[in-house]
Coordinates of C-alpha atoms in Angstrom, one line a residue:
M1 CA 138.1 149.6 123.9
S2 CA 140.5 151.3 126.0
D3 CA 142.5 148.1 126.7
L4 CA 142.8 147.9 122.9
N5 CA 146.1 145.8 121.9
I6 CA 147.3 147.4 119.0
S7 CA 149.0 145.0 117.4
Q8 CA 146.3 141.8 117.4
L9 CA 143.9 144.0 115.7
P10 CA 140.6 142.4 114.8
E11 CA 140.1 140.8 111.1
E12 CA 137.5 143.8 110.4
Y13 CA 140.2 146.6 110.6
R14 CA 142.7 144.4 109.2
E15 CA 140.4 143.9 105.8
L16 CA 139.6 147.7 105.9
Q17 CA 143.6 148.2 105.7
N18 CA 144.2 146.1 103.3
V19 CA 141.4 147.0 100.9
V20 CA 142.3 150.7 101.7
R21 CA 146.1 150.2 101.0
E22 CA 145.3 148.5 97.6
F23 CA 143.0 151.6 96.6
A24 CA 145.6 153.5 97.6
N25 CA 148.8 152.3 95.8
E26 CA 146.1 151.4 92.7
V27 CA 143.5 154.3 92.5
I28 CA 145.1 157.0 94.4
D29 CA 148.7 157.0 93.8
P30 CA 148.9 157.2 89.9
V31 CA 146.8 160.4 90.0
S32 CA 148.9 161.6 92.6
A33 CA 151.7 164.0 90.8
Q34 CA 149.1 165.2 88.0
H35 CA 147.0 166.2 90.9
D36 CA 149.8 167.8 92.3
K37 CA 151.7 169.6 89.9
D38 CA 147.9 170.9 88.3
H39 CA 146.8 171.8 91.4
T40 CA 143.3 170.2 90.7
F41 CA 140.9 168.2 93.0
P42 CA 141.2 165.0 92.2
Y43 CA 137.1 164.6 92.1
E44 CA 137.1 160.6 90.3
V45 CA 139.2 159.8 93.5
V46 CA 136.7 161.2 95.9
S47 CA 133.7 159.8 94.0
Q48 CA 135.0 156.2 94.6
M49 CA 136.1 157.0 98.5
G50 CA 132.2 158.2 98.6
E51 CA 131.0 154.3 97.2
M52 CA 133.8 152.4 99.0
G53 CA 131.7 154.1 102.4
L54 CA 134.5 155.8 103.5
F55 CA 133.4 159.3 104.4
G56 CA 130.9 156.8 106.6
L57 CA 133.0 155.0 108.4
P58 CA 132.6 156.3 112.0
F59 CA 128.7 157.2 111.9
P60 CA 125.5 155.1 112.4
E61 CA 123.7 153.6 109.9
Q62 CA 120.5 155.3 110.3
Y63 CA 122.8 158.8 109.0
G64 CA 123.9 156.9 105.7
G65 CA 127.0 156.1 107.8
M66 CA 128.9 152.6 107.9
D67 CA 128.9 152.2 112.0
G68 CA 132.1 152.1 112.7
D69 CA 134.7 153.6 115.0
Y70 CA 137.5 156.1 115.0
L71 CA 139.9 153.4 115.1
L72 CA 138.5 152.6 111.4
F73 CA 138.5 155.5 110.2
G74 CA 142.4 156.4 111.5
I75 CA 143.2 153.3 109.7
A76 CA 141.9 154.2 106.3
L77 CA 143.4 157.8 106.9
E78 CA 147.0 156.4 107.5
E79 CA 146.7 154.2 104.5
I80 CA 145.5 156.9 101.9
A81 CA 148.1 159.2 104.0
R82 CA 150.9 157.1 102.7
V83 CA 150.6 157.8 99.3
D84 CA 148.9 161.2 99.2
Q85 CA 148.3 164.0 101.7
S86 CA 145.8 165.8 99.8
V87 CA 143.4 163.0 99.6
A88 CA 143.8 161.9 103.0
I89 CA 142.9 165.6 104.4
T90 CA 139.9 165.8 101.7
L91 CA 138.4 162.9 103.8
E92 CA 139.2 164.0 106.9
A93 CA 138.0 167.0 107.1
G94 CA 135.2 165.9 105.0
V95 CA 134.5 163.6 108.0
G96 CA 135.7 165.5 111.3
L97 CA 135.5 169.3 110.6
G98 CA 132.3 168.7 108.2
A99 CA 130.1 166.1 109.1
M100 CA 131.1 165.7 112.7
P101 CA 129.6 168.8 113.8
I102 CA 126.5 168.1 112.6
Y103 CA 126.8 164.7 114.1
H104 CA 127.4 165.8 117.8
F105 CA 125.3 168.9 117.9
G106 CA 123.1 168.6 115.1
T107 CA 119.1 168.8 115.8
E108 CA 117.4 165.4 114.5
E109 CA 116.0 167.4 111.4
Q110 CA 119.5 168.7 110.7
K111 CA 120.8 165.5 110.8
Q112 CA 118.8 163.6 108.5
K113 CA 118.9 166.6 106.4
Y114 CA 122.8 166.9 106.0
L115 CA 124.2 163.8 107.1
P116 CA 123.5 161.2 104.6
D117 CA 124.7 163.2 101.5
L118 CA 127.8 164.2 103.4
T119 CA 128.6 160.4 104.8
S120 CA 128.3 159.1 101.5
G121 CA 130.9 161.6 100.0
T122 CA 128.3 162.8 97.4
K123 CA 128.7 166.1 99.4
L124 CA 131.4 167.8 101.5
A125 CA 131.3 170.6 103.9
G126 CA 133.3 172.8 105.7
F127 CA 134.7 174.2 109.1
G128 CA 134.8 177.8 109.0
L129 CA 136.2 178.8 112.5
T130 CA 139.7 180.2 111.9
E131 CA 139.9 184.1 110.0
A132 CA 142.6 186.7 109.9
D133 CA 143.4 187.7 113.8
A134 CA 141.6 184.7 115.5
G135 CA 141.4 180.6 115.6
S136 CA 143.3 179.8 119.1
D137 CA 142.0 182.6 120.1
A138 CA 138.1 182.9 120.0
G139 CA 138.4 186.5 121.7
A140 CA 139.2 187.5 119.0
T141 CA 136.4 186.3 116.5
R142 CA 135.4 188.9 114.5
T143 CA 132.5 187.6 112.2
T144 CA 128.7 188.4 113.7
A145 CA 125.4 186.9 112.8
V146 CA 122.3 189.7 114.2
E147 CA 118.8 188.4 114.5
E148 CA 116.2 190.1 112.1
G149 CA 113.1 187.9 112.3
D150 CA 113.5 184.7 111.4
E151 CA 117.1 184.8 110.0
W152 CA 120.5 185.4 110.7
V153 CA 122.0 188.2 109.0
M154 CA 125.6 187.1 108.9
N155 CA 128.9 189.4 108.1
G156 CA 132.7 189.0 108.2
S157 CA 135.4 186.1 107.1
K158 CA 137.0 183.0 107.5
Q159 CA 140.8 181.7 106.2
F160 CA 142.3 178.4 105.5
I161 CA 138.8 177.0 105.1
T162 CA 139.4 173.0 103.3
N163 CA 136.7 171.7 101.5
S164 CA 135.2 174.9 100.6
G165 CA 134.5 175.6 97.2
T166 CA 134.4 172.6 95.7
D167 CA 131.8 171.6 93.1
I168 CA 130.6 169.1 95.7
T169 CA 130.6 171.5 98.9
S170 CA 127.0 171.6 100.6
L171 CA 127.5 173.8 103.3
V172 CA 130.5 175.3 105.5
T173 CA 129.4 176.0 109.8
F174 CA 130.6 179.3 110.5
T175 CA 131.7 180.4 114.1
A176 CA 130.1 183.8 114.7
V177 CA 129.6 186.1 117.3
T178 CA 125.6 186.5 118.5
G179 CA 125.5 188.8 121.2
Q180 CA 127.7 189.3 124.8
R181 CA 127.3 186.9 127.7
E182 CA 126.8 188.4 131.3
D183 CA 130.7 188.2 131.7
G184 CA 131.1 190.8 129.1
K185 CA 132.8 188.3 126.6
K186 CA 131.9 187.5 123.2
E187 CA 129.2 184.9 122.8
I188 CA 130.0 182.8 120.1
S189 CA 127.3 180.2 118.2
A190 CA 128.2 177.8 115.7
I191 CA 125.7 178.7 112.2
I192 CA 125.2 176.5 109.4
V193 CA 125.6 178.4 105.6
P194 CA 124.6 176.4 102.9
S195 CA 127.2 177.0 99.8
D196 CA 123.9 178.8 97.4
T197 CA 122.9 181.2 100.3
P198 CA 123.3 185.0 98.7
G199 CA 126.3 186.8 100.1
F200 CA 128.3 183.8 100.6
T201 CA 131.2 184.2 98.8
V202 CA 134.5 181.7 98.6
E203 CA 137.1 183.4 97.3
P204 CA 139.7 182.1 95.2
A205 CA 141.8 179.4 96.3
Y206 CA 145.2 179.9 98.2
D207 CA 148.9 179.2 96.4
K208 CA 150.4 176.8 98.7
V209 CA 153.3 175.4 99.9
G210 CA 152.0 171.9 99.6
W211 CA 148.7 169.8 100.0
N212 CA 148.3 170.8 96.4
A213 CA 145.3 168.8 95.7
S214 CA 143.3 169.8 98.8
D215 CA 141.0 172.6 98.6
T216 CA 141.5 175.8 100.4
H217 CA 139.8 178.9 100.4
P218 CA 139.1 181.9 102.1
L219 CA 135.2 182.8 102.5
T220 CA 133.5 186.3 102.9
L221 CA 130.1 187.0 104.7
A222 CA 128.1 190.1 103.2
N223 CA 124.8 190.1 104.4
A224 CA 124.8 186.6 104.2
R225 CA 120.9 185.6 105.4
V226 CA 120.1 182.0 106.9
P227 CA 117.4 180.7 108.8
K228 CA 117.1 181.0 112.4
E229 CA 116.7 177.1 112.8
N230 CA 120.3 176.7 111.2
L231 CA 121.8 177.8 114.5
L232 CA 124.1 174.4 115.3
G233 CA 123.9 173.2 118.9
E234 CA 123.0 175.6 121.5
R235 CA 123.5 179.4 121.3
G236 CA 126.5 180.6 123.0
R237 CA 128.0 177.3 123.0
G238 CA 130.1 177.5 119.1
Y239 CA 133.1 177.4 120.2
A240 CA 133.3 175.4 122.9
N241 CA 131.7 173.1 120.7
F242 CA 134.1 173.5 118.0
L243 CA 136.9 172.7 120.9
H244 CA 135.3 169.5 120.9
I245 CA 136.0 168.9 117.1
L246 CA 139.1 170.3 116.6
T247 CA 140.4 167.8 120.1
E248 CA 138.6 164.7 117.8
G249 CA 140.9 166.4 114.8
R250 CA 143.9 166.3 116.1
V251 CA 143.0 162.3 116.7
A252 CA 142.8 162.1 112.6
I253 CA 145.7 164.3 111.6
A254 CA 148.1 162.1 113.9
A255 CA 146.8 159.0 111.9
L256 CA 147.3 161.3 109.1
A257 CA 150.7 162.0 109.7
T258 CA 151.8 158.7 110.9
G259 CA 150.9 157.3 107.7
A260 CA 152.6 160.1 105.9
A261 CA 155.9 158.9 108.2
Q262 CA 155.2 155.8 106.8
G263 CA 155.2 156.0 103.5
C264 CA 158.5 158.3 103.8
V265 CA 160.1 155.3 105.5
D266 CA 158.7 152.8 102.4
E267 CA 159.9 155.1 100.0
S268 CA 163.3 155.2 101.4
V269 CA 163.3 151.4 101.9
K270 CA 163.0 150.5 98.3
Y271 CA 165.4 153.7 97.2
A272 CA 167.9 152.5 99.7
N273 CA 167.9 148.7 98.3
E274 CA 168.6 149.8 94.7
R275 CA 170.6 152.7 94.4
V276 CA 174.2 151.5 94.1
S277 CA 176.9 154.5 95.0
M278 CA 180.5 153.0 95.2
G279 CA 179.7 149.7 94.5
R280 CA 177.4 149.2 97.4
K281 CA 173.5 149.3 98.1
I282 CA 173.3 152.7 99.9
S283 CA 171.5 150.6 102.1
E284 CA 174.5 148.9 103.4
Y285 CA 175.7 152.0 104.9
Q286 CA 175.3 152.8 108.3
A287 CA 175.0 156.3 107.8
I288 CA 171.8 155.2 105.6
S289 CA 170.5 152.0 107.5
F290 CA 170.4 154.1 111.2
K291 CA 169.1 157.3 109.7
V292 CA 166.0 154.8 108.3
A293 CA 165.4 152.7 111.5
R294 CA 165.0 156.1 113.4
M295 CA 162.4 156.8 111.5
E296 CA 161.1 153.3 111.4
A297 CA 161.0 154.5 115.2
R298 CA 159.2 157.6 114.8
V299 CA 156.0 155.8 112.9
H300 CA 155.9 152.9 115.3
A301 CA 155.8 155.6 118.2
A302 CA 152.8 158.1 116.3
R303 CA 151.0 154.9 115.6
L304 CA 151.4 154.1 119.7
A305 CA 150.0 157.4 120.5
W306 CA 147.0 158.2 117.8
M307 CA 145.8 154.7 118.5
D308 CA 145.9 154.9 122.3
A309 CA 144.0 158.3 122.1
A310 CA 141.1 156.5 119.5
A311 CA 141.0 153.6 122.1
K312 CA 140.1 156.5 124.7
M313 CA 137.5 158.1 122.6
I314 CA 136.1 155.4 121.7
A315 CA 135.7 153.9 125.0
G316 CA 134.2 157.1 126.1
E317 CA 137.2 158.6 128.3
D318 CA 138.4 161.4 128.6
F319 CA 141.2 161.4 125.3
R320 CA 142.6 165.2 125.5
K321 CA 145.8 164.9 126.9
E322 CA 146.1 161.6 124.6
A323 CA 144.7 163.7 121.6
Y324 CA 147.3 166.5 122.3
I325 CA 150.8 163.6 122.1
A326 CA 149.6 162.6 119.8
K327 CA 148.9 165.0 117.3
L328 CA 152.4 166.9 118.7
I329 CA 154.5 163.5 118.1
A330 CA 152.8 162.7 115.2
S331 CA 153.2 165.8 113.0
E332 CA 156.9 166.1 113.7
A333 CA 157.1 162.6 112.8
A334 CA 156.1 163.0 109.8
M335 CA 158.0 166.3 109.3
D336 CA 160.9 164.7 110.5
N337 CA 160.6 161.4 108.2
A338 CA 159.7 163.6 105.1
R339 CA 163.6 166.1 105.5
D340 CA 165.5 162.7 106.4
A341 CA 163.8 160.7 103.3
T342 CA 164.4 163.1 100.8
Q343 CA 168.0 163.5 101.9
I344 CA 168.6 159.6 101.4
H345 CA 166.9 160.3 97.7
G346 CA 169.4 162.7 96.8
G347 CA 168.6 165.0 94.0
Y348 CA 165.6 162.4 93.0
G349 CA 164.1 163.8 96.6
F350 CA 163.8 167.1 95.5
M351 CA 161.9 166.3 92.2
N352 CA 158.2 166.1 92.6
E353 CA 157.7 163.8 90.9
Y354 CA 158.6 161.9 93.8
R355 CA 156.4 161.1 96.7
V356 CA 158.9 161.7 99.0
A357 CA 159.0 165.4 97.7
R358 CA 155.7 165.8 97.9
H359 CA 156.0 164.4 101.7
Y360 CA 158.5 167.5 101.9
R361 CA 156.4 170.1 101.1
D362 CA 152.9 168.5 102.6
S363 CA 154.0 167.5 106.1
K364 CA 155.3 170.9 107.4
I365 CA 151.4 172.3 107.7
L366 CA 150.8 168.8 109.8
E367 CA 153.2 170.8 112.8
I368 CA 150.1 174.0 112.1
G369 CA 146.9 172.6 111.6
E370 CA 144.2 171.8 113.6
G371 CA 146.4 173.7 116.3
T372 CA 150.6 174.3 116.4
S373 CA 152.2 172.2 118.1
E374 CA 153.5 174.7 120.4
V375 CA 149.7 174.9 121.2
Q376 CA 149.8 171.2 121.4
L377 CA 152.6 171.6 124.1
M378 CA 150.9 174.3 126.0
L379 CA 147.4 172.0 126.1
I380 CA 149.9 168.8 127.5
A381 CA 151.2 171.5 130.0
R382 CA 147.5 172.3 131.0
E383 CA 146.6 168.9 131.7
L384 CA 149.3 168.4 133.7
G385 CA 148.4 171.5 136.4
L386 CA 151.2 173.7 135.1

């Protein structure tokens, strides 16, 4: 797969693209504006995505998956994000942050217990890493898990956790300090906490600038007890394992961002060919046509970047640098295209009923979540030996 010709995708990839595009246009788009306005989670859409197998795309059939790969997953995210980033991030986080940690690091018993519900989309899971003072800085993690008999007793809080408070959320995997390493640094492990655990509280949802139909909450653990077998992966490897998950997630976020950038191009081409000003379609003005051309160039570069990273991942090659580059390029393309699309639409671009207005509000978080642009630059420089 590392030599994949991305301009000549195999038929099954094209088929999925067409199916998801039709679903996005006919099912997601008609309800997007209302869910965004009401800040409501689109349960009916998520249920249908589950029935389509989208939550199981990159997982083996033995765990209820579709036996696909991250390229298929990225294509699906692109098509959905064209029309609704909230729905796209629900799928991305449900797969990449919710199910993937269990698939990569879980015991066979944990995989059999949790994955079938997650890959079917009937349940969602969250990824509890970020704290008020800890995200990229693992040493600042304050959430603790103390052994008492056959249990972990957990205390602490997390913030900005996606898919953590829906009616179908079944668990959140938390990073927590479980001791001290020989070098004196914190030993950080990952532990699965079911949503119905006493002492686990989902705090009120955030009032966000965008992604209004995506579920995002702060979480609190107060003497929450879970069995010791809920340890996910090797003790002390929690943060390192989550870094791997984040690297994969950056490829998926890049695909999502590419879709958002593409959606801005689509809407701008349509509007420019319809809107008449001073007796001419505004597409006939070079200022507009050049702006749209530059938007299309950004999309093309972003798509090349995320697909290259995905191809390396699938081939088992080191894809870290490519993932960082893809996340940087695609997230900036989404934000730049959203700004330009809003300008092209003029006053209409400032109205929330228009897709470009939602993209304008939604896209900024793409430059922040799962590693800021500054973090991506730092990581790229590090890969270069700087």
